[in-house]
């Protein structure tokens, strides 16, 4: 699939899509937030108007959840959790409920969070029964001596922390199951049994499935927020990639690759094919360019995404934010679900590359 898509990405490269930097001149005491809901071949005309409206509504609602926290002097970390909770519960996105399936027919969830004020961080990989993996990542950061937990141990810690545990069937969606079957079919691999407790096979909308495959919708979610105390935090949550095998873990739970926050430079959340983001350490690299080379946030994001990631034939994008309230996004796919808002400013929601 990726091999097939790379030429498409490159073909649209000329029109790939850096948004102009959105600087805020009056310092870091005003809140700001930027959210993504995954990047991919999301093209105008390939999506039904209803579906497009649903995605725009979900992104606007995500911003509103963040605004509610930040506007009442809440912390950037709390805003991240509030925004991502809603997206993890929304089956349209590849995080929590609606996550993609592994080749073994499981949902294995990854998440991470980082506090730019302290450089504390928490991450989890391969969890299967925690309703809100982002909160588990936060608990790892706040209540353990570790930064990253995985698999069974992470689930045990979640129970000890009193986090909400759900049956694996909670995460099941027919659409993601069908997408996994389709990927396995293309790879010549056997289809695993349906998980216990899920409804009998339902009729899938094959038109919708076709569009999914075409759009290569990843659907990972991520947020970077700046609170009124001037602190930045970033968080990311995902089901990973469809039909992933052998306990594969992507960039999303890896601090410095999929998520990074540092009050000295910026915060970043990434989405895309994790194997490339890990090798480029995308998130921390953008912040290092800002901090050490003095690049503007947009220039740093574009250098890493438009130049370096693209040269590696990796695909995806990032959202980012500085302590001064400057927001940037950059992606080398035709679209990325995204939204941003500065305190006192309008909410902006966009999907396609030719939007703001
Ligand atoms: N970055 C995620 C991963 O590789 C997937 C995504 O963002 O779509 O697991």
mmCIF file of C-alpha atoms and ligand atoms in Angstrom:
data_model
loop_
_atom_site.group_PDB
_atom_site.id
_atom_site.type_symbol
_atom_site.label_atom_id
_atom_site.label_comp_id
_atom_site.label_asym_id
_atom_site.label_seq_id
_atom_site.Cartn_x
_atom_site.Cartn_y
_atom_site.Cartn_z
ATOM 1 C CA UNK A 1 0.000 0.000 0.000
ATOM 2 C CA UNK A 2 2.694 2.447 1.007
ATOM 3 C CA UNK A 3 4.738 1.681 -2.097
ATOM 4 C CA UNK A 4 1.704 2.421 -4.162
ATOM 5 C CA UNK A 5 0.989 5.628 -2.314
ATOM 6 C CA UNK A 6 4.477 7.109 -2.281
ATOM 7 C CA UNK A 7 4.343 8.196 -5.932
ATOM 8 C CA UNK A 8 0.999 9.802 -5.187
ATOM 9 C CA UNK A 9 2.497 11.698 -2.296
ATOM 10 C CA UNK A 10 5.439 12.793 -4.394
ATOM 11 C CA UNK A 11 3.210 13.768 -7.278
ATOM 12 C CA UNK A 12 1.331 16.137 -5.071
ATOM 13 C CA UNK A 13 4.546 17.272 -3.462
ATOM 14 C CA UNK A 14 4.566 20.588 -5.237
ATOM 15 C CA UNK A 15 1.288 21.453 -3.645
ATOM 16 C CA UNK A 16 2.236 20.199 -0.229
ATOM 17 C CA UNK A 17 1.240 22.074 2.399
ATOM 18 C CA UNK A 18 2.776 24.222 4.844
ATOM 19 C CA UNK A 19 0.564 26.722 6.469
ATOM 20 C CA UNK A 20 2.012 30.160 7.060
ATOM 21 C CA UNK A 21 3.193 30.648 10.599
ATOM 22 C CA UNK A 22 0.493 32.059 12.801
ATOM 23 C CA UNK A 23 2.395 34.186 15.233
ATOM 24 C CA UNK A 24 0.821 35.797 18.219
ATOM 25 C CA UNK A 25 2.652 38.921 19.200
ATOM 26 C CA UNK A 26 1.598 39.413 22.781
ATOM 27 C CA UNK A 27 3.541 36.801 24.670
ATOM 28 C CA UNK A 28 2.985 33.442 26.282
ATOM 29 C CA UNK A 29 0.321 34.264 28.839
ATOM 30 C CA UNK A 30 -2.520 33.701 26.421
ATOM 31 C CA UNK A 31 -3.530 30.136 25.734
ATOM 32 C CA UNK A 32 -3.282 28.406 22.376
ATOM 33 C CA UNK A 33 -4.050 24.944 21.081
ATOM 34 C CA UNK A 34 -3.511 22.908 17.941
ATOM 35 C CA UNK A 35 -5.001 19.469 17.234
ATOM 36 C CA UNK A 36 -4.593 16.834 14.528
ATOM 37 C CA UNK A 37 -6.694 13.817 13.694
ATOM 38 C CA UNK A 38 -4.367 12.036 11.282
ATOM 39 C CA UNK A 39 -2.867 12.663 7.851
ATOM 40 C CA UNK A 40 -3.240 10.848 4.548
ATOM 41 C CA UNK A 41 -4.524 10.901 1.002
ATOM 42 C CA UNK A 42 -7.586 12.886 1.963
ATOM 43 C CA UNK A 43 -8.820 14.569 -1.160
ATOM 44 C CA UNK A 44 -11.604 16.962 -1.918
ATOM 45 C CA UNK A 45 -14.371 15.121 -3.716
ATOM 46 C CA UNK A 46 -13.317 11.700 -2.454
ATOM 47 C CA UNK A 47 -15.253 12.147 0.770
ATOM 48 C CA UNK A 48 -19.016 12.481 1.087
ATOM 49 C CA UNK A 49 -20.245 15.885 2.325
ATOM 50 C CA UNK A 50 -21.755 14.145 5.372
ATOM 51 C CA UNK A 51 -18.489 12.476 6.280
ATOM 52 C CA UNK A 52 -16.569 15.696 5.799
ATOM 53 C CA UNK A 53 -19.035 17.555 8.042
ATOM 54 C CA UNK A 54 -18.626 14.860 10.711
ATOM 55 C CA UNK A 55 -14.862 15.234 10.699
ATOM 56 C CA UNK A 56 -15.039 19.024 10.815
ATOM 57 C CA UNK A 57 -17.531 18.820 13.666
ATOM 58 C CA UNK A 58 -15.324 16.414 15.605
ATOM 59 C CA UNK A 59 -12.290 18.659 15.207
ATOM 60 C CA UNK A 60 -14.267 21.746 16.261
ATOM 61 C CA UNK A 61 -15.568 19.873 19.309
ATOM 62 C CA UNK A 62 -12.010 18.856 20.163
ATOM 63 C CA UNK A 63 -10.927 22.506 20.145
ATOM 64 C CA UNK A 64 -13.899 23.445 22.298
ATOM 65 C CA UNK A 65 -12.923 20.839 24.919
ATOM 66 C CA UNK A 66 -9.435 22.313 25.006
ATOM 67 C CA UNK A 67 -10.746 25.850 25.190
ATOM 68 C CA UNK A 68 -12.975 24.958 28.156
ATOM 69 C CA UNK A 69 -9.916 23.854 30.140
ATOM 70 C CA UNK A 70 -7.491 26.561 29.036
ATOM 71 C CA UNK A 71 -9.968 29.409 29.303
ATOM 72 C CA UNK A 72 -10.610 28.585 32.943
ATOM 73 C CA UNK A 73 -6.861 28.693 33.690
ATOM 74 C CA UNK A 74 -6.475 24.930 33.442
ATOM 75 C CA UNK A 75 -3.111 23.428 32.566
ATOM 76 C CA UNK A 76 -1.918 22.466 29.120
ATOM 77 C CA UNK A 77 -1.613 18.863 30.352
ATOM 78 C CA UNK A 78 -5.267 18.806 31.444
ATOM 79 C CA UNK A 79 -6.292 20.293 28.107
ATOM 80 C CA UNK A 80 -4.403 17.560 26.249
ATOM 81 C CA UNK A 81 -6.185 14.858 28.231
ATOM 82 C CA UNK A 82 -9.618 16.448 27.822
ATOM 83 C CA UNK A 83 -9.232 16.833 24.072
ATOM 84 C CA UNK A 84 -7.822 13.368 23.505
ATOM 85 C CA UNK A 85 -10.448 11.644 25.693
ATOM 86 C CA UNK A 86 -13.159 12.757 23.295
ATOM 87 C CA UNK A 87 -11.172 11.689 20.250
ATOM 88 C CA UNK A 88 -10.336 8.320 21.834
ATOM 89 C CA UNK A 89 -14.066 7.725 22.311
ATOM 90 C CA UNK A 90 -14.905 8.765 18.749
ATOM 91 C CA UNK A 91 -14.886 5.767 16.361
ATOM 92 C CA UNK A 92 -13.941 7.981 13.408
ATOM 93 C CA UNK A 93 -10.379 8.272 14.696
ATOM 94 C CA UNK A 94 -7.670 5.659 14.997
ATOM 95 C CA UNK A 95 -7.249 5.950 18.750
ATOM 96 C CA UNK A 96 -9.160 4.239 21.547
ATOM 97 C CA UNK A 97 -12.534 3.149 20.136
ATOM 98 C CA UNK A 98 -12.152 2.918 16.357
ATOM 99 C CA UNK A 99 -8.476 1.946 16.492
ATOM 100 C CA UNK A 100 -7.098 -0.143 13.661
ATOM 101 C CA UNK A 101 -6.525 -3.889 14.093
ATOM 102 C CA UNK A 102 -3.281 -5.796 14.198
ATOM 103 C CA UNK A 103 -2.759 -8.777 11.897
ATOM 104 C CA UNK A 104 -3.745 -10.935 14.888
ATOM 105 C CA UNK A 105 -7.112 -9.169 15.127
ATOM 106 C CA UNK A 106 -6.360 -7.101 18.222
ATOM 107 C CA UNK A 107 -6.393 -3.409 19.032
ATOM 108 C CA UNK A 108 -3.011 -2.509 20.499
ATOM 109 C CA UNK A 109 -2.993 1.096 21.603
ATOM 110 C CA UNK A 110 -0.072 3.494 22.021
ATOM 111 C CA UNK A 111 -0.014 6.946 23.617
ATOM 112 C CA UNK A 112 2.363 9.509 25.073
ATOM 113 C CA UNK A 113 2.322 12.855 26.819
ATOM 114 C CA UNK A 114 5.063 15.354 27.666
ATOM 115 C CA UNK A 115 5.233 18.378 29.933
ATOM 116 C CA UNK A 116 7.333 21.173 28.433
ATOM 117 C CA UNK A 117 7.851 22.859 31.798
ATOM 118 C CA UNK A 118 9.635 19.936 33.441
ATOM 119 C CA UNK A 119 10.496 17.651 30.505
ATOM 120 C CA UNK A 120 8.629 14.928 32.377
ATOM 121 C CA UNK A 121 6.989 12.425 30.078
ATOM 122 C CA UNK A 122 4.876 9.282 30.109
ATOM 123 C CA UNK A 123 4.135 6.722 27.423
ATOM 124 C CA UNK A 124 2.402 3.391 26.917
ATOM 125 C CA UNK A 125 2.566 0.873 24.090
ATOM 126 C CA UNK A 126 0.465 -2.124 23.126
ATOM 127 C CA UNK A 127 -2.339 -1.731 25.662
ATOM 128 C CA UNK A 128 -5.560 -3.542 24.845
ATOM 129 C CA UNK A 129 -8.089 -2.788 27.558
ATOM 130 C CA UNK A 130 -7.555 0.763 28.748
ATOM 131 C CA UNK A 131 -10.312 3.056 27.555
ATOM 132 C CA UNK A 132 -8.151 6.183 27.564
ATOM 133 C CA UNK A 133 -4.513 5.372 26.827
ATOM 134 C CA UNK A 134 -3.599 9.080 27.079
ATOM 135 C CA UNK A 135 -4.603 9.039 30.746
ATOM 136 C CA UNK A 136 -2.486 5.961 31.303
ATOM 137 C CA UNK A 137 0.464 7.804 29.741
ATOM 138 C CA UNK A 138 -0.252 10.714 32.097
ATOM 139 C CA UNK A 139 -0.377 8.335 35.070
ATOM 140 C CA UNK A 140 2.978 6.845 34.054
ATOM 141 C CA UNK A 141 4.400 10.374 34.022
ATOM 142 C CA UNK A 142 2.807 11.503 37.267
ATOM 143 C CA UNK A 143 2.757 8.352 39.374
ATOM 144 C CA UNK A 144 5.610 6.063 38.348
ATOM 145 C CA UNK A 145 9.397 6.241 38.246
ATOM 146 C CA UNK A 146 9.326 5.294 34.588
ATOM 147 C CA UNK A 147 8.687 6.964 31.266
ATOM 148 C CA UNK A 148 7.358 4.093 29.153
ATOM 149 C CA UNK A 149 5.355 0.975 29.995
ATOM 150 C CA UNK A 150 4.132 -1.658 27.577
ATOM 151 C CA UNK A 151 1.748 -4.585 27.258
ATOM 152 C CA UNK A 152 0.598 -6.521 30.301
ATOM 153 C CA UNK A 153 2.635 -4.514 32.781
ATOM 154 C CA UNK A 154 1.073 -1.304 31.525
ATOM 155 C CA UNK A 155 -2.408 -2.860 31.957
ATOM 156 C CA UNK A 156 -1.566 -3.904 35.513
ATOM 157 C CA UNK A 157 -0.412 -0.372 36.276
ATOM 158 C CA UNK A 158 -3.649 0.993 34.754
ATOM 159 C CA UNK A 159 -5.699 -1.190 37.110
ATOM 160 C CA UNK A 160 -3.610 -0.122 40.083
ATOM 161 C CA UNK A 161 -4.171 3.497 39.113
ATOM 162 C CA UNK A 162 -7.923 2.956 38.960
ATOM 163 C CA UNK A 163 -8.171 3.855 35.286
ATOM 164 C CA UNK A 164 -11.187 2.701 33.318
ATOM 165 C CA UNK A 165 -10.746 -0.821 31.942
ATOM 166 C CA UNK A 166 -13.007 -1.989 29.116
ATOM 167 C CA UNK A 167 -13.406 -5.297 27.297
ATOM 168 C CA UNK A 168 -11.363 -5.498 24.117
ATOM 169 C CA UNK A 169 -14.629 -5.463 22.155
ATOM 170 C CA UNK A 170 -15.145 -1.827 23.220
ATOM 171 C CA UNK A 171 -12.610 -0.747 20.598
ATOM 172 C CA UNK A 172 -14.152 -2.816 17.787
ATOM 173 C CA UNK A 173 -15.557 -1.167 14.679
ATOM 174 C CA UNK A 174 -16.732 -3.057 11.614
ATOM 175 C CA UNK A 175 -15.031 -0.581 9.326
ATOM 176 C CA UNK A 176 -11.576 -1.084 10.849
ATOM 177 C CA UNK A 177 -12.079 -4.848 10.937
ATOM 178 C CA UNK A 178 -12.906 -4.849 7.241
ATOM 179 C CA UNK A 179 -9.866 -2.665 6.510
ATOM 180 C CA UNK A 180 -7.651 -5.155 8.337
ATOM 181 C CA UNK A 181 -9.180 -8.102 6.451
ATOM 182 C CA UNK A 182 -8.495 -6.298 3.232
ATOM 183 C CA UNK A 183 -4.843 -5.600 4.141
ATOM 184 C CA UNK A 184 -4.271 -9.182 5.221
ATOM 185 C CA UNK A 185 -5.866 -10.392 1.995
ATOM 186 C CA UNK A 186 -3.455 -8.222 -0.013
ATOM 187 C CA UNK A 187 -0.520 -9.668 1.955
ATOM 188 C CA UNK A 188 -1.795 -13.231 1.534
ATOM 189 C CA UNK A 189 -2.180 -13.689 5.296
ATOM 190 C CA UNK A 190 -4.921 -15.558 7.151
ATOM 191 C CA UNK A 191 -7.817 -13.618 8.653
ATOM 192 C CA UNK A 192 -7.894 -14.019 12.463
ATOM 193 C CA UNK A 193 -11.101 -14.942 14.319
ATOM 194 C CA UNK A 194 -13.313 -12.034 15.346
ATOM 195 C CA UNK A 195 -12.708 -10.945 18.924
ATOM 196 C CA UNK A 196 -14.995 -12.279 21.667
ATOM 197 C CA UNK A 197 -18.012 -10.208 22.466
ATOM 198 C CA UNK A 198 -18.334 -8.334 19.205
ATOM 199 C CA UNK A 199 -21.575 -8.388 17.216
ATOM 200 C CA UNK A 200 -21.990 -10.811 14.325
ATOM 201 C CA UNK A 201 -20.495 -9.523 11.073
ATOM 202 C CA UNK A 202 -22.422 -6.524 9.845
ATOM 203 C CA UNK A 203 -22.795 -5.282 6.338
ATOM 204 C CA UNK A 204 -19.941 -2.869 5.600
ATOM 205 C CA UNK A 205 -20.376 0.081 3.319
ATOM 206 C CA UNK A 206 -17.978 -0.960 0.575
ATOM 207 C CA UNK A 207 -17.973 2.510 -0.948
ATOM 208 C CA UNK A 208 -16.803 3.859 2.383
ATOM 209 C CA UNK A 209 -14.160 1.154 2.605
ATOM 210 C CA UNK A 210 -12.888 1.999 -0.866
ATOM 211 C CA UNK A 211 -12.594 5.612 0.155
ATOM 212 C CA UNK A 212 -10.769 4.621 3.338
ATOM 213 C CA UNK A 213 -8.270 2.629 1.345
ATOM 214 C CA UNK A 214 -7.815 5.442 -1.161
ATOM 215 C CA UNK A 215 -7.555 8.122 1.433
ATOM 216 C CA UNK A 216 -5.165 6.061 3.488
ATOM 217 C CA UNK A 217 -6.641 7.719 6.524
ATOM 218 C CA UNK A 218 -4.404 7.135 9.484
ATOM 219 C CA UNK A 219 -6.561 8.866 12.099
ATOM 220 C CA UNK A 220 -4.038 9.099 14.910
ATOM 221 C CA UNK A 221 -4.866 12.019 17.198
ATOM 222 C CA UNK A 222 -2.564 14.569 18.783
ATOM 223 C CA UNK A 223 -2.672 17.875 20.606
ATOM 224 C CA UNK A 224 -0.217 20.589 21.580
ATOM 225 C CA UNK A 225 -1.430 23.169 24.089
ATOM 226 C CA UNK A 226 -0.067 26.310 25.744
ATOM 227 C CA UNK A 227 -1.681 27.418 28.999
ATOM 228 C CA UNK A 228 -1.888 30.844 30.631
ATOM 229 C CA UNK A 229 1.042 29.956 32.883
ATOM 230 C CA UNK A 230 3.122 29.819 29.694
ATOM 231 C CA UNK A 231 3.609 26.050 29.776
ATOM 232 C CA UNK A 232 3.507 23.835 26.730
ATOM 233 C CA UNK A 233 2.420 20.186 26.671
ATOM 234 C CA UNK A 234 1.966 17.694 23.849
ATOM 235 C CA UNK A 235 0.176 14.357 23.608
ATOM 236 C CA UNK A 236 -0.524 11.707 20.971
ATOM 237 C CA UNK A 237 -2.752 8.604 20.930
ATOM 238 C CA UNK A 238 -3.094 5.925 18.252
ATOM 239 C CA UNK A 239 -3.984 2.386 17.318
ATOM 240 C CA UNK A 240 -0.902 2.370 15.070
ATOM 241 C CA UNK A 241 -1.030 1.018 11.525
ATOM 242 C CA UNK A 242 -3.542 -1.436 10.061
ATOM 243 C CA UNK A 243 -2.462 -5.082 10.159
ATOM 244 C CA UNK A 244 0.738 -4.303 12.070
ATOM 245 C CA UNK A 245 2.583 -7.453 13.141
ATOM 246 C CA UNK A 246 4.759 -8.927 15.861
ATOM 247 C CA UNK A 247 4.101 -6.312 18.524
ATOM 248 C CA UNK A 248 5.053 -3.458 16.215
ATOM 249 C CA UNK A 249 5.185 -0.061 17.914
ATOM 250 C CA UNK A 250 5.244 3.201 15.947
ATOM 251 C CA UNK A 251 6.426 6.687 16.779
ATOM 252 C CA UNK A 252 3.377 7.887 18.711
ATOM 253 C CA UNK A 253 4.472 6.611 22.145
ATOM 254 C CA UNK A 254 8.123 7.443 21.540
ATOM 255 C CA UNK A 255 9.142 10.703 23.172
ATOM 256 C CA UNK A 256 11.102 12.742 20.641
ATOM 257 C CA UNK A 257 9.636 10.914 17.639
ATOM 258 C CA UNK A 258 5.834 11.276 17.813
ATOM 259 C CA UNK A 259 5.567 13.649 20.759
ATOM 260 C CA UNK A 260 7.808 16.301 22.287
ATOM 261 C CA UNK A 261 7.373 19.398 24.446
ATOM 262 C CA UNK A 262 9.919 21.821 25.832
ATOM 263 C CA UNK A 263 9.157 25.325 27.067
ATOM 264 C CA UNK A 264 12.557 26.351 25.703
ATOM 265 C CA UNK A 265 11.453 25.771 22.130
ATOM 266 C CA UNK A 266 8.150 24.169 21.198
ATOM 267 C CA UNK A 267 5.736 21.267 21.423
ATOM 268 C CA UNK A 268 5.009 18.831 18.593
ATOM 269 C CA UNK A 269 2.613 15.950 17.923
ATOM 270 C CA UNK A 270 3.112 13.845 14.810
ATOM 271 C CA UNK A 271 1.093 11.514 12.622
ATOM 272 C CA UNK A 272 2.171 9.348 9.711
ATOM 273 C CA UNK A 273 4.105 6.183 9.029
ATOM 274 C CA UNK A 274 5.881 5.804 12.343
ATOM 275 C CA UNK A 275 8.907 3.945 11.046
ATOM 276 C CA UNK A 276 10.111 7.165 9.358
ATOM 277 C CA UNK A 277 9.216 9.435 12.246
ATOM 278 C CA UNK A 278 11.210 7.269 14.635
ATOM 279 C CA UNK A 279 14.304 7.301 12.447
ATOM 280 C CA UNK A 280 14.143 11.070 11.986
ATOM 281 C CA UNK A 281 13.170 11.779 15.621
ATOM 282 C CA UNK A 282 10.770 14.207 14.014
ATOM 283 C CA UNK A 283 9.228 15.906 17.038
ATOM 284 C CA UNK A 284 12.401 16.679 18.986
ATOM 285 C CA UNK A 285 14.273 17.557 15.795
ATOM 286 C CA UNK A 286 11.805 20.327 14.992
ATOM 287 C CA UNK A 287 12.198 21.750 18.501
ATOM 288 C CA UNK A 288 15.988 21.479 18.308
ATOM 289 C CA UNK A 289 16.008 23.469 15.080
ATOM 290 C CA UNK A 290 13.969 26.167 16.809
ATOM 291 C CA UNK A 291 16.099 26.188 19.956
ATOM 292 C CA UNK A 292 19.581 25.676 18.582
ATOM 293 C CA UNK A 293 19.423 27.048 15.054
ATOM 294 C CA UNK A 294 16.980 29.870 15.658
ATOM 295 C CA UNK A 295 14.602 28.754 12.919
ATOM 296 C CA UNK A 296 11.007 29.916 13.077
ATOM 297 C CA UNK A 297 8.594 27.156 14.062
ATOM 298 C CA UNK A 298 7.156 26.959 10.561
ATOM 299 C CA UNK A 299 10.588 26.866 8.923
ATOM 300 C CA UNK A 300 11.724 24.119 11.300
ATOM 301 C CA UNK A 301 8.559 22.084 10.723
ATOM 302 C CA UNK A 302 8.851 22.456 6.964
ATOM 303 C CA UNK A 303 12.528 21.515 6.918
ATOM 304 C CA UNK A 304 11.817 18.270 8.750
ATOM 305 C CA UNK A 305 8.520 17.340 7.059
ATOM 306 C CA UNK A 306 8.710 18.822 3.568
ATOM 307 C CA UNK A 307 12.434 18.227 3.038
ATOM 308 C CA UNK A 308 13.836 15.517 5.272
ATOM 309 C CA UNK A 309 10.816 13.229 5.759
ATOM 310 C CA UNK A 310 9.879 13.552 2.100
ATOM 311 C CA UNK A 311 13.445 12.727 1.020
ATOM 312 C CA UNK A 312 13.187 9.503 3.046
ATOM 313 C CA UNK A 313 9.855 8.790 1.292
ATOM 314 C CA UNK A 314 8.065 8.982 4.621
ATOM 315 C CA UNK A 315 4.558 10.354 4.772
ATOM 316 C CA UNK A 316 2.606 12.283 7.352
ATOM 317 C CA UNK A 317 2.665 15.539 9.235
ATOM 318 C CA UNK A 318 2.856 17.411 12.512
ATOM 319 C CA UNK A 319 1.169 20.145 14.503
ATOM 320 C CA UNK A 320 3.324 22.411 16.676
ATOM 321 C CA UNK A 321 3.215 25.364 19.008
ATOM 322 C CA UNK A 322 5.740 27.693 20.706
ATOM 323 C CA UNK A 323 5.583 29.323 24.166
ATOM 324 C CA UNK A 324 4.885 32.588 22.330
ATOM 325 C CA UNK A 325 1.667 31.144 20.918
ATOM 326 C CA UNK A 326 2.960 30.647 17.385
ATOM 327 C CA UNK A 327 1.199 27.694 15.776
ATOM 328 C CA UNK A 328 2.439 25.711 12.784
ATOM 329 C CA UNK A 329 1.450 22.608 10.900
ATOM 330 C CA UNK A 330 3.179 20.879 8.054
ATOM 331 C CA UNK A 331 2.343 17.681 6.160
ATOM 332 C CA UNK A 332 3.435 16.034 2.923
ATOM 333 C CA UNK A 333 0.181 14.174 2.329
ATOM 334 C CA UNK A 334 -2.751 15.709 0.470
ATOM 335 C CA UNK A 335 -4.674 16.218 3.695
ATOM 336 C CA UNK A 336 -4.508 16.212 7.461
ATOM 337 C CA UNK A 337 -7.436 16.629 9.853
ATOM 338 C CA UNK A 338 -6.406 19.638 11.912
ATOM 339 C CA UNK A 339 -7.606 22.579 13.951
ATOM 340 C CA UNK A 340 -6.105 25.480 15.855
ATOM 341 C CA UNK A 341 -7.082 28.363 18.053
ATOM 342 C CA UNK A 342 -5.355 31.192 19.891
ATOM 343 C CA UNK A 343 -7.034 32.838 22.875
ATOM 344 C CA UNK A 344 -9.280 35.617 21.611
ATOM 345 C CA UNK A 345 -9.019 34.329 18.048
ATOM 346 C CA UNK A 346 -11.271 32.273 15.818
ATOM 347 C CA UNK A 347 -11.230 28.506 15.719
ATOM 348 C CA UNK A 348 -9.801 27.225 12.436
ATOM 349 C CA UNK A 349 -10.646 23.715 11.215
ATOM 350 C CA UNK A 350 -9.100 22.329 8.033
ATOM 351 C CA UNK A 351 -8.770 19.030 6.195
ATOM 352 C CA UNK A 352 -7.308 19.494 2.721
ATOM 353 C CA UNK A 353 -3.928 20.834 1.737
ATOM 354 C CA UNK A 354 -5.288 23.906 0.027
ATOM 355 C CA UNK A 355 -6.991 25.216 3.150
ATOM 356 C CA UNK A 356 -5.529 27.761 5.551
HETATM 357 N N1 LIG B 1 2.206 7.322 13.603
HETATM 358 C C1 LIG B 1 1.319 6.226 13.837
HETATM 359 C C2 LIG B 1 2.117 4.952 13.872
HETATM 360 O O1 LIG B 1 2.985 4.776 13.066
HETATM 361 C C3 LIG B 1 0.255 6.084 12.825
HETATM 362 C C4 LIG B 1 -0.376 7.355 12.386
HETATM 363 O O2 LIG B 1 -0.021 8.423 12.809
HETATM 364 O O3 LIG B 1 -1.257 7.262 11.563
HETATM 365 O O4 LIG B 1 1.810 4.092 14.675
#
